[in-house]
Amino acid sequence: MRAGVVVTAHPGVEDLAVQAEELGLHSFWLNDTPMVHGDPFVALGLCAKATSRIRLGIGVTSPALRSAPAAASAFASLNALAPGRIICGIGTGNTARRTLGMRPTTAATMENFTAALQDLCAGRTIEYREGDRVRDVRFLHAGAHANTADPIEFVVAALGPKAAAVAGRRGTGLISFGLLDPTAWQALHDARRHAAQDTPRDPGSRTDSYLVTALHMLDEDEDPRGDAARDATGHIVLSLLAFAADTAADSHAFADRLGPEEREAVRRLLDRRGTTATAPDRHTRLYPDYLQRIAPEDRDLILPSLMNTLALVGTRDDLRARITTLEQAGIDELLIQPVIDPPAEMAQLTKLLT
């Protein structure tokens, strides 16, 4: 299985990209979460200039954040800096919208956005609509400014069959966050294959599957529930608890599908952040430091059940066995999101997979 890394945009991130390339990692991704992290397109431009081989991805952008022409311009500009190395991840904006206190967009809107980006980034013309006004749009000055000649890889973020079907119809790959269930991955792949049956596919397009998670390899006799394991995986677990807390008042709330211990952790998180599931400003309390190192006082929220569900924690042999099972389920690349010591965690990942 290939290996890659996902980090947040920040000054100096290009140095981390260089280290990832030197370690032999296949891809380097940045989150697109406005109002929480730095701008990924600015940061990835620096990474493009500092590297020569590693693939560079946005994981993921959304039509709820950017118009298709603006996003296409950003990706084609990156493609001019790193020809053929750019990966465009697209989603409904679940987290990036919720951190603004807004709802994500629909799968249908995401599909239209994906189609528009694929066409624009390949130099084709699209019908661009704003309200009742529709106009033909294309790059007017491609070439040195915007590279539409070298291919851009597209992946769709999916946790369920509806988004996976979009990937099938658009001929894209898949990316999923914290989905370590091989059966769930097989269902995603089945939904993508079924949707792709009647869709002509570009023979040059890639349809790889990427899994984003956290990784902690246990030292000899180390407690898998200890502080080190909780710190290494806590940002992934807290992201799920924040989502569950944010949507707890919804009909068919995600929190209702959790067990009693996990629901209690959601309740404690809301209480600890001084907010409620119906407060209009709860996003300002739940999402600060999103996907960053957790505070020591929040370690009790990092439940072993959620660590095991969302992250990879275990001995070298345990992790190899789990990764083999995931590879058999069709995952092409394991992406870790490190927060404690990214260079050391990237090195650990490469050693594990070699």
PDB file of N, CA, C and O in Angstrom, residues 130-191:
ATOM      1  N   GLU A 130     -25.415  31.561 -12.555  1.00  0.00           N
ATOM      2  CA  GLU A 130     -25.656  32.291 -11.309  1.00  0.00           C
ATOM      3  C   GLU A 130     -27.093  32.774 -11.352  1.00  0.00           C
ATOM      4  O   GLU A 130     -27.415  33.690 -12.113  1.00  0.00           O
ATOM      5  N   GLY A 131     -27.946  32.121 -10.561  1.00  0.00           N
ATOM      6  CA  GLY A 131     -29.370  32.438 -10.615  1.00  0.00           C
ATOM      7  C   GLY A 131     -29.939  32.062 -11.971  1.00  0.00           C
ATOM      8  O   GLY A 131     -29.780  30.924 -12.436  1.00  0.00           O
ATOM      9  N   ASP A 132     -30.592  33.006 -12.639  1.00  0.00           N
ATOM     10  CA  ASP A 132     -31.176  32.745 -13.952  1.00  0.00           C
ATOM     11  C   ASP A 132     -30.213  33.045 -15.099  1.00  0.00           C
ATOM     12  O   ASP A 132     -30.542  32.824 -16.264  1.00  0.00           O
ATOM     13  N   ARG A 133     -29.054  33.554 -14.780  1.00  0.00           N
ATOM     14  CA  ARG A 133     -28.107  33.948 -15.824  1.00  0.00           C
ATOM     15  C   ARG A 133     -27.132  32.802 -16.102  1.00  0.00           C
ATOM     16  O   ARG A 133     -26.491  32.281 -15.182  1.00  0.00           O
ATOM     17  N   VAL A 134     -27.005  32.422 -17.367  1.00  0.00           N
ATOM     18  CA  VAL A 134     -26.128  31.327 -17.780  1.00  0.00           C
ATOM     19  C   VAL A 134     -25.185  31.842 -18.869  1.00  0.00           C
ATOM     20  O   VAL A 134     -25.636  32.457 -19.844  1.00  0.00           O
ATOM     21  N   ARG A 135     -23.910  31.558 -18.697  1.00  0.00           N
ATOM     22  CA  ARG A 135     -22.922  31.989 -19.675  1.00  0.00           C
ATOM     23  C   ARG A 135     -21.891  30.881 -19.897  1.00  0.00           C
ATOM     24  O   ARG A 135     -21.577  30.110 -18.981  1.00  0.00           O
ATOM     25  N   ASP A 136     -21.360  30.811 -21.121  1.00  0.00           N
ATOM     26  CA  ASP A 136     -20.258  29.899 -21.397  1.00  0.00           C
ATOM     27  C   ASP A 136     -18.985  30.447 -20.753  1.00  0.00           C
ATOM     28  O   ASP A 136     -18.684  31.641 -20.860  1.00  0.00           O
ATOM     29  N   VAL A 137     -18.245  29.563 -20.102  1.00  0.00           N
ATOM     30  CA  VAL A 137     -17.025  29.954 -19.394  1.00  0.00           C
ATOM     31  C   VAL A 137     -15.912  28.985 -19.757  1.00  0.00           C
ATOM     32  O   VAL A 137     -16.123  27.770 -19.812  1.00  0.00           O
ATOM     33  N   ARG A 138     -14.736  29.509 -20.003  1.00  0.00           N
ATOM     34  CA  ARG A 138     -13.542  28.703 -20.233  1.00  0.00           C
ATOM     35  C   ARG A 138     -12.323  29.548 -19.887  1.00  0.00           C
ATOM     36  O   ARG A 138     -12.427  30.778 -19.715  1.00  0.00           O
ATOM     37  N   PHE A 139     -11.179  28.901 -19.775  1.00  0.00           N
ATOM     38  CA  PHE A 139      -9.951  29.656 -19.567  1.00  0.00           C
ATOM     39  C   PHE A 139      -9.654  30.478 -20.814  1.00  0.00           C
ATOM     40  O   PHE A 139      -9.628  29.948 -21.925  1.00  0.00           O
ATOM     41  N   LEU A 140      -9.433  31.756 -20.639  1.00  0.00           N
ATOM     42  CA  LEU A 140      -9.172  32.641 -21.759  1.00  0.00           C
ATOM     43  C   LEU A 140      -7.686  32.771 -22.058  1.00  0.00           C
ATOM     44  O   LEU A 140      -7.310  33.257 -23.119  1.00  0.00           O
ATOM     45  N   HIS A 141      -6.855  32.364 -21.125  1.00  0.00           N
ATOM     46  CA  HIS A 141      -5.418  32.488 -21.343  1.00  0.00           C
ATOM     47  C   HIS A 141      -4.714  31.322 -20.640  1.00  0.00           C
ATOM     48  O   HIS A 141      -4.021  31.503 -19.647  1.00  0.00           O
ATOM     49  N   ALA A 142      -4.925  30.119 -21.138  1.00  0.00           N
ATOM     50  CA  ALA A 142      -4.268  28.944 -20.578  1.00  0.00           C
ATOM     51  C   ALA A 142      -2.838  28.867 -21.092  1.00  0.00           C
ATOM     52  O   ALA A 142      -2.459  29.536 -22.054  1.00  0.00           O
ATOM     53  N   GLY A 143      -2.064  28.024 -20.441  1.00  0.00           N
ATOM     54  CA  GLY A 143      -0.662  27.866 -20.844  1.00  0.00           C
ATOM     55  C   GLY A 143       0.243  28.105 -19.665  1.00  0.00           C
ATOM     56  O   GLY A 143       0.209  27.353 -18.689  1.00  0.00           O
ATOM     57  N   ALA A 144       1.045  29.158 -19.734  1.00  0.00           N
ATOM     58  CA  ALA A 144       1.977  29.441 -18.639  1.00  0.00           C
ATOM     59  C   ALA A 144       1.243  29.805 -17.357  1.00  0.00           C
ATOM     60  O   ALA A 144       1.715  29.535 -16.258  1.00  0.00           O
ATOM     61  N   HIS A 145       0.067  30.438 -17.481  1.00  0.00           N
ATOM     62  CA  HIS A 145      -0.669  30.879 -16.301  1.00  0.00           C
ATOM     63  C   HIS A 145      -1.493  29.759 -15.683  1.00  0.00           C
ATOM     64  O   HIS A 145      -1.568  29.624 -14.457  1.00  0.00           O
ATOM     65  N   ALA A 146      -2.163  28.976 -16.511  1.00  0.00           N
ATOM     66  CA  ALA A 146      -3.058  27.922 -16.048  1.00  0.00           C
ATOM     67  C   ALA A 146      -2.839  26.688 -16.918  1.00  0.00           C
ATOM     68  O   ALA A 146      -3.106  26.714 -18.116  1.00  0.00           O
ATOM     69  N   ASN A 147      -2.344  25.635 -16.308  1.00  0.00           N
ATOM     70  CA  ASN A 147      -2.007  24.413 -17.034  1.00  0.00           C
ATOM     71  C   ASN A 147      -3.246  23.530 -17.177  1.00  0.00           C
ATOM     72  O   ASN A 147      -3.698  22.929 -16.202  1.00  0.00           O
ATOM     73  N   THR A 148      -3.784  23.456 -18.390  1.00  0.00           N
ATOM     74  CA  THR A 148      -4.914  22.572 -18.673  1.00  0.00           C
ATOM     75  C   THR A 148      -4.491  21.395 -19.547  1.00  0.00           C
ATOM     76  O   THR A 148      -5.342  20.632 -20.003  1.00  0.00           O
ATOM     77  N   ALA A 149      -3.189  21.244 -19.765  1.00  0.00           N
ATOM     78  CA  ALA A 149      -2.690  20.159 -20.614  1.00  0.00           C
ATOM     79  C   ALA A 149      -2.361  18.915 -19.802  1.00  0.00           C
ATOM     80  O   ALA A 149      -2.723  17.794 -20.188  1.00  0.00           O
ATOM     81  N   ASP A 150      -1.689  19.092 -18.655  1.00  0.00           N
ATOM     82  CA  ASP A 150      -1.352  17.943 -17.816  1.00  0.00           C
ATOM     83  C   ASP A 150      -2.554  17.553 -16.956  1.00  0.00           C
ATOM     84  O   ASP A 150      -3.269  18.418 -16.441  1.00  0.00           O
ATOM     85  N   PRO A 151      -2.787  16.254 -16.790  1.00  0.00           N
ATOM     86  CA  PRO A 151      -3.989  15.816 -16.073  1.00  0.00           C
ATOM     87  C   PRO A 151      -3.940  16.141 -14.584  1.00  0.00           C
ATOM     88  O   PRO A 151      -2.879  16.107 -13.957  1.00  0.00           O
ATOM     89  N   ILE A 152      -5.101  16.444 -14.032  1.00  0.00           N
ATOM     90  CA  ILE A 152      -5.296  16.593 -12.595  1.00  0.00           C
ATOM     91  C   ILE A 152      -6.106  15.394 -12.119  1.00  0.00           C
ATOM     92  O   ILE A 152      -7.087  15.008 -12.752  1.00  0.00           O
ATOM     93  N   GLU A 153      -5.681  14.807 -11.015  1.00  0.00           N
ATOM     94  CA  GLU A 153      -6.414  13.668 -10.448  1.00  0.00           C
ATOM     95  C   GLU A 153      -7.569  14.198  -9.591  1.00  0.00           C
ATOM     96  O   GLU A 153      -7.376  15.093  -8.768  1.00  0.00           O
ATOM     97  N   PHE A 154      -8.755  13.606  -9.770  1.00  0.00           N
ATOM     98  CA  PHE A 154      -9.930  14.006  -8.996  1.00  0.00           C
ATOM     99  C   PHE A 154     -10.363  12.871  -8.071  1.00  0.00           C
ATOM    100  O   PHE A 154     -10.392  11.705  -8.478  1.00  0.00           O
ATOM    101  N   VAL A 155     -10.695  13.233  -6.830  1.00  0.00           N
ATOM    102  CA  VAL A 155     -11.240  12.273  -5.875  1.00  0.00           C
ATOM    103  C   VAL A 155     -12.435  12.911  -5.169  1.00  0.00           C
ATOM    104  O   VAL A 155     -12.449  14.118  -4.923  1.00  0.00           O
ATOM    105  N   VAL A 156     -13.421  12.096  -4.866  1.00  0.00           N
ATOM    106  CA  VAL A 156     -14.626  12.550  -4.186  1.00  0.00           C
ATOM    107  C   VAL A 156     -14.633  11.999  -2.764  1.00  0.00           C
ATOM    108  O   VAL A 156     -14.360  10.812  -2.537  1.00  0.00           O
ATOM    109  N   ALA A 157     -14.925  12.858  -1.792  1.00  0.00           N
ATOM    110  CA  ALA A 157     -15.014  12.443  -0.394  1.00  0.00           C
ATOM    111  C   ALA A 157     -16.322  11.708  -0.158  1.00  0.00           C
ATOM    112  O   ALA A 157     -17.393  12.214  -0.496  1.00  0.00           O
ATOM    113  N   ALA A 158     -16.232  10.526   0.430  1.00  0.00           N
ATOM    114  CA  ALA A 158     -17.435   9.711   0.612  1.00  0.00           C
ATOM    115  C   ALA A 158     -17.371   8.937   1.921  1.00  0.00           C
ATOM    116  O   ALA A 158     -16.327   8.389   2.279  1.00  0.00           O
ATOM    117  N   LEU A 159     -18.497   8.910   2.606  1.00  0.00           N
ATOM    118  CA  LEU A 159     -18.696   8.015   3.746  1.00  0.00           C
ATOM    119  C   LEU A 159     -19.845   7.049   3.492  1.00  0.00           C
ATOM    120  O   LEU A 159     -20.031   6.099   4.245  1.00  0.00           O
ATOM    121  N   GLY A 160     -20.606   7.316   2.420  1.00  0.00           N
ATOM    122  CA  GLY A 160     -21.745   6.479   2.096  1.00  0.00           C
ATOM    123  C   GLY A 160     -21.938   6.324   0.608  1.00  0.00           C
ATOM    124  O   GLY A 160     -21.197   6.907  -0.201  1.00  0.00           O
ATOM    125  N   PRO A 161     -22.945   5.560   0.205  1.00  0.00           N
ATOM    126  CA  PRO A 161     -23.119   5.217  -1.212  1.00  0.00           C
ATOM    127  C   PRO A 161     -23.498   6.390  -2.109  1.00  0.00           C
ATOM    128  O   PRO A 161     -23.176   6.376  -3.299  1.00  0.00           O
ATOM    129  N   LYS A 162     -24.169   7.400  -1.577  1.00  0.00           N
ATOM    130  CA  LYS A 162     -24.593   8.511  -2.433  1.00  0.00           C
ATOM    131  C   LYS A 162     -23.396   9.263  -3.005  1.00  0.00           C
ATOM    132  O   LYS A 162     -23.341   9.542  -4.212  1.00  0.00           O
ATOM    133  N   ALA A 163     -22.436   9.587  -2.163  1.00  0.00           N
ATOM    134  CA  ALA A 163     -21.236  10.275  -2.646  1.00  0.00           C
ATOM    135  C   ALA A 163     -20.371   9.339  -3.481  1.00  0.00           C
ATOM    136  O   ALA A 163     -19.757   9.763  -4.467  1.00  0.00           O
ATOM    137  N   ALA A 164     -20.321   8.058  -3.109  1.00  0.00           N
ATOM    138  CA  ALA A 164     -19.549   7.090  -3.889  1.00  0.00           C
ATOM    139  C   ALA A 164     -20.107   6.957  -5.297  1.00  0.00           C
ATOM    140  O   ALA A 164     -19.362   6.761  -6.264  1.00  0.00           O
ATOM    141  N   ALA A 165     -21.428   7.074  -5.429  1.00  0.00           N
ATOM    142  CA  ALA A 165     -22.048   7.012  -6.755  1.00  0.00           C
ATOM    143  C   ALA A 165     -21.634   8.206  -7.611  1.00  0.00           C
ATOM    144  O   ALA A 165     -21.476   8.081  -8.828  1.00  0.00           O
ATOM    145  N   VAL A 166     -21.453   9.369  -6.979  1.00  0.00           N
ATOM    146  CA  VAL A 166     -20.956  10.536  -7.708  1.00  0.00           C
ATOM    147  C   VAL A 166     -19.579  10.221  -8.290  1.00  0.00           C
ATOM    148  O   VAL A 166     -19.293  10.514  -9.458  1.00  0.00           O
ATOM    149  N   ALA A 167     -18.731   9.602  -7.486  1.00  0.00           N
ATOM    150  CA  ALA A 167     -17.401   9.218  -7.967  1.00  0.00           C
ATOM    151  C   ALA A 167     -17.507   8.267  -9.152  1.00  0.00           C
ATOM    152  O   ALA A 167     -16.735   8.364 -10.115  1.00  0.00           O
ATOM    153  N   GLY A 168     -18.473   7.350  -9.103  1.00  0.00           N
ATOM    154  CA  GLY A 168     -18.654   6.424 -10.209  1.00  0.00           C
ATOM    155  C   GLY A 168     -19.082   7.112 -11.483  1.00  0.00           C
ATOM    156  O   GLY A 168     -18.538   6.853 -12.561  1.00  0.00           O
ATOM    157  N   ARG A 169     -20.049   8.012 -11.371  1.00  0.00           N
ATOM    158  CA  ARG A 169     -20.547   8.706 -12.568  1.00  0.00           C
ATOM    159  C   ARG A 169     -19.506   9.663 -13.136  1.00  0.00           C
ATOM    160  O   ARG A 169     -19.464   9.887 -14.346  1.00  0.00           O
ATOM    161  N   ARG A 170     -18.669  10.242 -12.277  1.00  0.00           N
ATOM    162  CA  ARG A 170     -17.666  11.198 -12.751  1.00  0.00           C
ATOM    163  C   ARG A 170     -16.313  10.541 -13.032  1.00  0.00           C
ATOM    164  O   ARG A 170     -15.385  11.207 -13.459  1.00  0.00           O
ATOM    165  N   GLY A 171     -16.185   9.252 -12.771  1.00  0.00           N
ATOM    166  CA  GLY A 171     -14.934   8.556 -13.057  1.00  0.00           C
ATOM    167  C   GLY A 171     -13.779   8.998 -12.187  1.00  0.00           C
ATOM    168  O   GLY A 171     -12.638   9.094 -12.648  1.00  0.00           O
ATOM    169  N   THR A 172     -14.060   9.265 -10.897  1.00  0.00           N
ATOM    170  CA  THR A 172     -13.027   9.745  -9.985  1.00  0.00           C
ATOM    171  C   THR A 172     -12.674   8.685  -8.952  1.00  0.00           C
ATOM    172  O   THR A 172     -13.334   7.659  -8.819  1.00  0.00           O
ATOM    173  N   GLY A 173     -11.642   8.992  -8.179  1.00  0.00           N
ATOM    174  CA  GLY A 173     -11.292   8.180  -7.036  1.00  0.00           C
ATOM    175  C   GLY A 173     -12.137   8.542  -5.821  1.00  0.00           C
ATOM    176  O   GLY A 173     -13.057   9.372  -5.901  1.00  0.00           O
ATOM    177  N   LEU A 174     -11.807   7.912  -4.690  1.00  0.00           N
ATOM    178  CA  LEU A 174     -12.522   8.133  -3.436  1.00  0.00           C
ATOM    179  C   LEU A 174     -11.528   8.522  -2.340  1.00  0.00           C
ATOM    180  O   LEU A 174     -10.390   8.061  -2.336  1.00  0.00           O
ATOM    181  N   ILE A 175     -11.988   9.339  -1.405  1.00  0.00           N
ATOM    182  CA  ILE A 175     -11.226   9.623  -0.195  1.00  0.00           C
ATOM    183  C   ILE A 175     -12.207   9.610   0.963  1.00  0.00           C
ATOM    184  O   ILE A 175     -13.336  10.104   0.840  1.00  0.00           O
ATOM    185  N   SER A 176     -11.801   9.002   2.070  1.00  0.00           N
ATOM    186  CA  SER A 176     -12.687   8.940   3.228  1.00  0.00           C
ATOM    187  C   SER A 176     -11.873   9.145   4.495  1.00  0.00           C
ATOM    188  O   SER A 176     -10.690   8.798   4.560  1.00  0.00           O
ATOM    189  N   PHE A 177     -12.520   9.711   5.500  1.00  0.00           N
ATOM    190  CA  PHE A 177     -11.869  10.132   6.738  1.00  0.00           C
ATOM    191  C   PHE A 177     -12.270   9.197   7.877  1.00  0.00           C
ATOM    192  O   PHE A 177     -13.456   9.088   8.205  1.00  0.00           O
ATOM    193  N   GLY A 178     -11.288   8.480   8.452  1.00  0.00           N
ATOM    194  CA  GLY A 178     -11.547   7.650   9.616  1.00  0.00           C
ATOM    195  C   GLY A 178     -12.387   6.423   9.356  1.00  0.00           C
ATOM    196  O   GLY A 178     -12.927   5.836  10.295  1.00  0.00           O
ATOM    197  N   LEU A 179     -12.501   5.991   8.117  1.00  0.00           N
ATOM    198  CA  LEU A 179     -13.331   4.836   7.771  1.00  0.00           C
ATOM    199  C   LEU A 179     -12.431   3.607   7.676  1.00  0.00           C
ATOM    200  O   LEU A 179     -11.908   3.286   6.615  1.00  0.00           O
ATOM    201  N   LEU A 180     -12.287   2.896   8.796  1.00  0.00           N
ATOM    202  CA  LEU A 180     -11.394   1.748   8.849  1.00  0.00           C
ATOM    203  C   LEU A 180     -12.127   0.415   8.761  1.00  0.00           C
ATOM    204  O   LEU A 180     -11.531  -0.638   8.989  1.00  0.00           O
ATOM    205  N   ASP A 181     -13.394   0.449   8.419  1.00  0.00           N
ATOM    206  CA  ASP A 181     -14.194  -0.767   8.303  1.00  0.00           C
ATOM    207  C   ASP A 181     -14.086  -1.306   6.875  1.00  0.00           C
ATOM    208  O   ASP A 181     -14.591  -0.682   5.940  1.00  0.00           O
ATOM    209  N   PRO A 182     -13.424  -2.449   6.655  1.00  0.00           N
ATOM    210  CA  PRO A 182     -13.288  -2.974   5.294  1.00  0.00           C
ATOM    211  C   PRO A 182     -14.630  -3.225   4.608  1.00  0.00           C
ATOM    212  O   PRO A 182     -14.756  -3.010   3.393  1.00  0.00           O
ATOM    213  N   THR A 183     -15.635  -3.640   5.385  1.00  0.00           N
ATOM    214  CA  THR A 183     -16.956  -3.881   4.800  1.00  0.00           C
ATOM    215  C   THR A 183     -17.559  -2.590   4.265  1.00  0.00           C
ATOM    216  O   THR A 183     -18.174  -2.570   3.193  1.00  0.00           O
ATOM    217  N   ALA A 184     -17.368  -1.487   5.004  1.00  0.00           N
ATOM    218  CA  ALA A 184     -17.876  -0.192   4.548  1.00  0.00           C
ATOM    219  C   ALA A 184     -17.171   0.236   3.268  1.00  0.00           C
ATOM    220  O   ALA A 184     -17.793   0.801   2.363  1.00  0.00           O
ATOM    221  N   TRP A 185     -15.873  -0.024   3.171  1.00  0.00           N
ATOM    222  CA  TRP A 185     -15.143   0.315   1.954  1.00  0.00           C
ATOM    223  C   TRP A 185     -15.629  -0.511   0.766  1.00  0.00           C
ATOM    224  O   TRP A 185     -15.751  -0.003  -0.349  1.00  0.00           O
ATOM    225  N   GLN A 186     -15.903  -1.777   1.007  1.00  0.00           N
ATOM    226  CA  GLN A 186     -16.420  -2.607  -0.078  1.00  0.00           C
ATOM    227  C   GLN A 186     -17.757  -2.071  -0.573  1.00  0.00           C
ATOM    228  O   GLN A 186     -18.044  -2.084  -1.772  1.00  0.00           O
ATOM    229  N   ALA A 187     -18.589  -1.569   0.355  1.00  0.00           N
ATOM    230  CA  ALA A 187     -19.873  -0.979  -0.036  1.00  0.00           C
ATOM    231  C   ALA A 187     -19.667   0.284  -0.870  1.00  0.00           C
ATOM    232  O   ALA A 187     -20.390   0.521  -1.852  1.00  0.00           O
ATOM    233  N   LEU A 188     -18.678   1.111  -0.499  1.00  0.00           N
ATOM    234  CA  LEU A 188     -18.372   2.311  -1.291  1.00  0.00           C
ATOM    235  C   LEU A 188     -17.938   1.928  -2.700  1.00  0.00           C
ATOM    236  O   LEU A 188     -18.387   2.520  -3.692  1.00  0.00           O
ATOM    237  N   HIS A 189     -17.059   0.949  -2.786  1.00  0.00           N
ATOM    238  CA  HIS A 189     -16.576   0.525  -4.097  1.00  0.00           C
ATOM    239  C   HIS A 189     -17.699  -0.083  -4.939  1.00  0.00           C
ATOM    240  O   HIS A 189     -17.761   0.131  -6.157  1.00  0.00           O
ATOM    241  N   ASP A 190     -18.596  -0.830  -4.288  1.00  0.00           N
ATOM    242  CA  ASP A 190     -19.734  -1.400  -5.019  1.00  0.00           C
ATOM    243  C   ASP A 190     -20.625  -0.292  -5.568  1.00  0.00           C
ATOM    244  O   ASP A 190     -21.083  -0.357  -6.712  1.00  0.00           O
ATOM    245  N   ALA A 191     -20.876   0.740  -4.740  1.00  0.00           N
ATOM    246  CA  ALA A 191     -21.724   1.854  -5.178  1.00  0.00           C
ATOM    247  C   ALA A 191     -21.069   2.613  -6.323  1.00  0.00           C
ATOM    248  O   ALA A 191     -21.740   3.021  -7.277  1.00  0.00           O
TER     249      ALA A 191
END
